[in-house]
Amino acid sequence: LSGGKLIVHPSPAARFVPEDNIIVGNVALYGATSGEAYINGVAGERFCVRNSGAVAVVEGVGEHGCEYMTGGRARHPRPDGQERSPRAMSGGVAYVLDEHNALYRNLNKSMVSMEKVESKADREELRRLIEAHVRHTGSAKGKRILEDFESYLPKFKKIIPEDYKRLMQLSAQFEEQGMSREEAQIEAFYASIRS
């Protein structure tokens, strides 16, 4: 995916529950650089590996989702409590619906941190992602989440790589000093390699 929108949903005549079934196979969005993907169903293994800028919403993933991700955004619930990702992100953010509190044991804790979705910006971004997902795919799961967003919110986890988080914090500090976003990001990069 290098631009545009990719929307995948089952036929209205399908007799299966999308959130419980694989609808896109292994390595979907491998190496994505930009654009958006909305998938009403589960993705196979290695979803969004090496994503460097695309936004993706999916209703579950197999093993090694978001591995080596360097940028972009991903949001995926796993309804059966068997969340298996993300493990080795170095950039970007993943919002994961962790309904069974099983996510923590499947993270590479030396590279990523798991946080609550608490800031206003994160809450708004998550809601926008879900709204876009529902608008494009008609997701029943997404509709249920939006109808009771405040109850679901504590079940979502924000997964962010430690180095990426530090870079974003530095960048925000430089922006507050009057730099443009691009200048702040460059300055944050240099500041991070000096420390």
Tab-separated table of C-alpha atoms in Angstrom:
chain	number	residue	atom	x	y	z
A	1	LEU	CA	0.000	0.000	0.000
A	2	SER	CA	1.573	3.260	-1.099
A	3	GLY	CA	-1.369	5.641	-1.117
A	4	GLY	CA	-5.113	5.540	-1.597
A	5	LYS	CA	-7.626	3.506	0.389
A	6	LEU	CA	-7.963	-0.240	0.612
A	7	ILE	CA	-11.369	-1.377	1.913
A	8	VAL	CA	-12.075	-5.069	2.473
A	9	HIS	CA	-15.352	-6.444	3.779
A	10	PRO	CA	-17.338	-9.620	3.226
A	11	SER	CA	-20.346	-9.774	0.959
A	12	PRO	CA	-23.594	-8.788	2.680
A	13	ALA	CA	-24.748	-12.353	1.879
A	14	ALA	CA	-21.839	-13.920	3.815
A	15	ARG	CA	-22.986	-16.238	6.608
A	16	PHE	CA	-19.916	-15.868	8.804
A	17	VAL	CA	-19.064	-13.313	11.480
A	18	PRO	CA	-16.277	-11.124	10.023
A	19	GLU	CA	-14.581	-10.356	13.365
A	20	ASP	CA	-14.116	-14.109	13.925
A	21	ASN	CA	-12.774	-15.026	10.480
A	22	ILE	CA	-9.666	-14.374	8.423
A	23	ILE	CA	-10.594	-12.214	5.460
A	24	VAL	CA	-7.093	-11.144	4.315
A	25	GLY	CA	-4.183	-13.551	4.283
A	26	ASN	CA	-0.636	-13.536	5.582
A	27	VAL	CA	1.700	-10.547	5.062
A	28	ALA	CA	-1.065	-8.105	4.109
A	29	LEU	CA	0.317	-4.546	4.030
A	30	TYR	CA	3.896	-5.773	4.284
A	31	GLY	CA	6.076	-2.735	3.623
A	32	ALA	CA	3.173	-0.268	3.374
A	33	THR	CA	4.342	3.332	3.088
A	34	SER	CA	1.192	5.466	3.007
A	35	GLY	CA	-2.554	5.355	2.506
A	36	GLU	CA	-5.334	3.776	4.536
A	37	ALA	CA	-6.684	0.238	4.923
A	38	TYR	CA	-9.962	-0.749	6.575
A	39	ILE	CA	-10.562	-4.475	6.943
A	40	ASN	CA	-13.809	-5.880	8.348
A	41	GLY	CA	-12.415	-9.196	9.505
A	42	VAL	CA	-9.192	-10.750	10.729
A	43	ALA	CA	-5.808	-10.593	8.976
A	44	GLY	CA	-3.433	-13.542	8.820
A	45	GLU	CA	0.095	-13.570	10.168
A	46	ARG	CA	2.637	-10.748	9.827
A	47	PHE	CA	0.060	-8.023	9.214
A	48	CYS	CA	1.583	-4.557	8.639
A	49	VAL	CA	5.152	-5.820	8.959
A	50	ARG	CA	7.552	-2.988	8.096
A	51	ASN	CA	4.700	-0.478	7.834
A	52	SER	CA	6.331	2.931	7.605
A	53	GLY	CA	3.399	5.268	7.157
A	54	ALA	CA	0.056	3.661	6.364
A	55	VAL	CA	-2.980	3.736	8.645
A	56	ALA	CA	-4.654	0.350	9.074
A	57	VAL	CA	-7.723	-0.828	10.977
A	58	VAL	CA	-8.438	-4.538	11.218
A	59	GLU	CA	-10.512	-6.684	13.581
A	60	GLY	CA	-7.761	-9.088	14.593
A	61	VAL	CA	-4.360	-10.335	13.468
A	62	GLY	CA	-2.303	-13.514	13.533
A	63	GLU	CA	1.254	-13.891	14.813
A	64	HIS	CA	3.838	-11.090	14.492
A	65	GLY	CA	1.493	-8.237	13.558
A	66	CYS	CA	3.195	-4.823	13.225
A	67	GLU	CA	6.633	-6.395	13.481
A	68	TYR	CA	9.415	-3.996	12.478
A	69	MET	CA	6.826	-1.259	11.988
A	70	THR	CA	8.598	2.098	11.737
A	71	GLY	CA	5.672	4.486	11.325
A	72	GLY	CA	1.975	4.765	10.681
A	73	ARG	CA	-0.982	3.761	12.824
A	74	ALA	CA	-2.695	0.445	13.373
A	75	ARG	CA	-5.771	-0.508	15.345
A	76	HIS	CA	-6.900	-4.053	15.843
A	77	PRO	CA	-9.029	-5.857	18.383
A	78	ARG	CA	-8.658	-9.581	18.885
A	79	PRO	CA	-12.004	-10.926	20.102
A	80	ASP	CA	-10.828	-14.285	21.465
A	81	GLY	CA	-8.177	-12.936	23.845
A	82	GLN	CA	-5.348	-14.425	21.792
A	83	GLU	CA	-3.759	-11.113	20.778
A	84	ARG	CA	-0.344	-11.891	19.362
A	85	SER	CA	1.038	-8.528	18.404
A	86	PRO	CA	2.806	-6.205	18.174
A	87	ARG	CA	6.190	-7.597	19.129
A	88	ALA	CA	9.055	-5.635	17.617
A	89	MET	CA	7.896	-2.221	16.479
A	90	SER	CA	10.483	0.520	16.205
A	91	GLY	CA	8.070	3.291	15.229
A	92	GLY	CA	4.424	4.116	14.815
A	93	VAL	CA	1.552	3.436	17.192
A	94	ALA	CA	-0.836	0.515	17.573
A	95	TYR	CA	-4.121	0.690	19.444
A	96	VAL	CA	-5.191	-2.785	20.522
A	97	LEU	CA	-8.499	-3.836	22.055
A	98	ASP	CA	-7.381	-6.151	24.855
A	99	GLU	CA	-10.714	-7.436	26.162
A	100	HIS	CA	-9.169	-10.360	28.059
A	101	ASN	CA	-6.045	-8.621	29.426
A	102	ALA	CA	-3.854	-11.084	27.542
A	103	LEU	CA	-1.779	-8.640	25.481
A	104	TYR	CA	1.025	-7.906	27.933
A	105	ARG	CA	2.480	-11.414	27.881
A	106	ASN	CA	2.796	-11.269	24.076
A	107	LEU	CA	4.759	-8.019	23.785
A	108	ASN	CA	8.478	-7.544	23.307
A	109	LYS	CA	8.792	-5.476	26.482
A	110	SER	CA	12.388	-4.506	25.733
A	111	MET	CA	11.230	-2.520	22.684
A	112	VAL	CA	7.655	-1.357	23.277
A	113	SER	CA	5.560	-0.031	26.100
A	114	MET	CA	1.883	-0.591	26.705
A	115	GLU	CA	-0.120	2.397	27.914
A	116	LYS	CA	-3.718	3.272	28.601
A	117	VAL	CA	-5.420	5.437	25.998
A	118	GLU	CA	-5.800	8.496	28.203
A	119	SER	CA	-4.732	11.675	26.450
A	120	LYS	CA	-7.371	13.671	24.612
A	121	ALA	CA	-5.392	13.408	21.362
A	122	ASP	CA	-5.111	9.609	21.624
A	123	ARG	CA	-8.791	9.220	22.500
A	124	GLU	CA	-9.822	11.384	19.547
A	125	GLU	CA	-7.470	9.592	17.169
A	126	LEU	CA	-8.772	6.181	18.246
A	127	ARG	CA	-12.387	7.280	17.865
A	128	ARG	CA	-11.663	8.743	14.394
A	129	LEU	CA	-10.041	5.472	13.306
A	130	ILE	CA	-13.037	3.438	14.456
A	131	GLU	CA	-15.515	5.866	12.874
A	132	ALA	CA	-13.669	5.659	9.542
A	133	HIS	CA	-13.588	1.867	9.816
A	134	VAL	CA	-17.355	1.696	10.387
A	135	ARG	CA	-18.049	4.226	7.619
A	136	HIS	CA	-16.000	2.292	5.072
A	137	THR	CA	-16.781	-1.319	6.060
A	138	GLY	CA	-20.020	-1.305	8.043
A	139	SER	CA	-18.237	-3.207	10.831
A	140	ALA	CA	-20.671	-4.513	13.463
A	141	LYS	CA	-17.858	-4.717	16.017
A	142	GLY	CA	-16.879	-1.118	15.301
A	143	LYS	CA	-20.499	0.000	15.712
A	144	ARG	CA	-20.737	-1.738	19.095
A	145	ILE	CA	-17.542	-0.023	20.236
A	146	LEU	CA	-18.742	3.411	19.135
A	147	GLU	CA	-22.137	2.959	20.795
A	148	ASP	CA	-20.414	2.280	24.128
A	149	PHE	CA	-17.079	4.006	23.553
A	150	GLU	CA	-16.498	5.083	27.163
A	151	SER	CA	-16.928	1.501	28.417
A	152	TYR	CA	-14.610	0.070	25.751
A	153	LEU	CA	-11.942	2.749	26.132
A	154	PRO	CA	-10.218	1.240	29.220
A	155	LYS	CA	-9.873	-2.052	27.306
A	156	PHE	CA	-7.802	-0.410	24.564
A	157	LYS	CA	-4.025	-0.327	24.926
A	158	LYS	CA	-1.654	2.011	23.155
A	159	ILE	CA	1.503	0.227	22.044
A	160	ILE	CA	4.413	2.509	21.275
A	161	PRO	CA	8.134	1.796	20.929
A	162	GLU	CA	10.235	3.413	23.655
A	163	ASP	CA	12.646	5.108	21.216
A	164	TYR	CA	9.788	6.394	19.061
A	165	LYS	CA	7.976	7.736	22.119
A	166	ARG	CA	11.112	9.598	23.223
A	167	LEU	CA	11.494	11.058	19.704
A	168	MET	CA	7.868	12.244	19.654
A	169	GLN	CA	8.270	13.878	23.077
A	170	LEU	CA	11.428	15.684	21.953
A	171	SER	CA	9.742	16.771	18.737
A	172	ALA	CA	6.776	18.200	20.676
A	173	GLN	CA	9.174	20.157	22.914
A	174	PHE	CA	10.908	21.689	19.891
A	175	GLU	CA	7.551	22.581	18.306
A	176	GLU	CA	6.579	24.363	21.522
A	177	GLN	CA	9.756	26.444	21.114
A	178	GLY	CA	8.428	27.712	17.774
A	179	MET	CA	9.932	25.276	15.278
A	180	SER	CA	7.869	23.877	12.409
A	181	ARG	CA	6.906	20.216	12.707
A	182	GLU	CA	9.551	19.220	10.156
A	183	GLU	CA	12.282	21.252	11.885
A	184	ALA	CA	11.256	19.835	15.264
A	185	GLN	CA	11.431	16.265	13.991
A	186	ILE	CA	14.897	16.808	12.537
A	187	GLU	CA	16.129	18.474	15.726
A	188	ALA	CA	14.595	15.666	17.831
A	189	PHE	CA	16.414	13.077	15.728
A	190	TYR	CA	19.776	14.778	16.250
A	191	ALA	CA	19.097	15.322	19.960
A	192	SER	CA	18.246	11.636	20.377
A	193	ILE	CA	21.453	10.403	18.759
A	194	ARG	CA	23.537	12.814	20.862
A	195	SER	CA	22.105	11.454	24.121
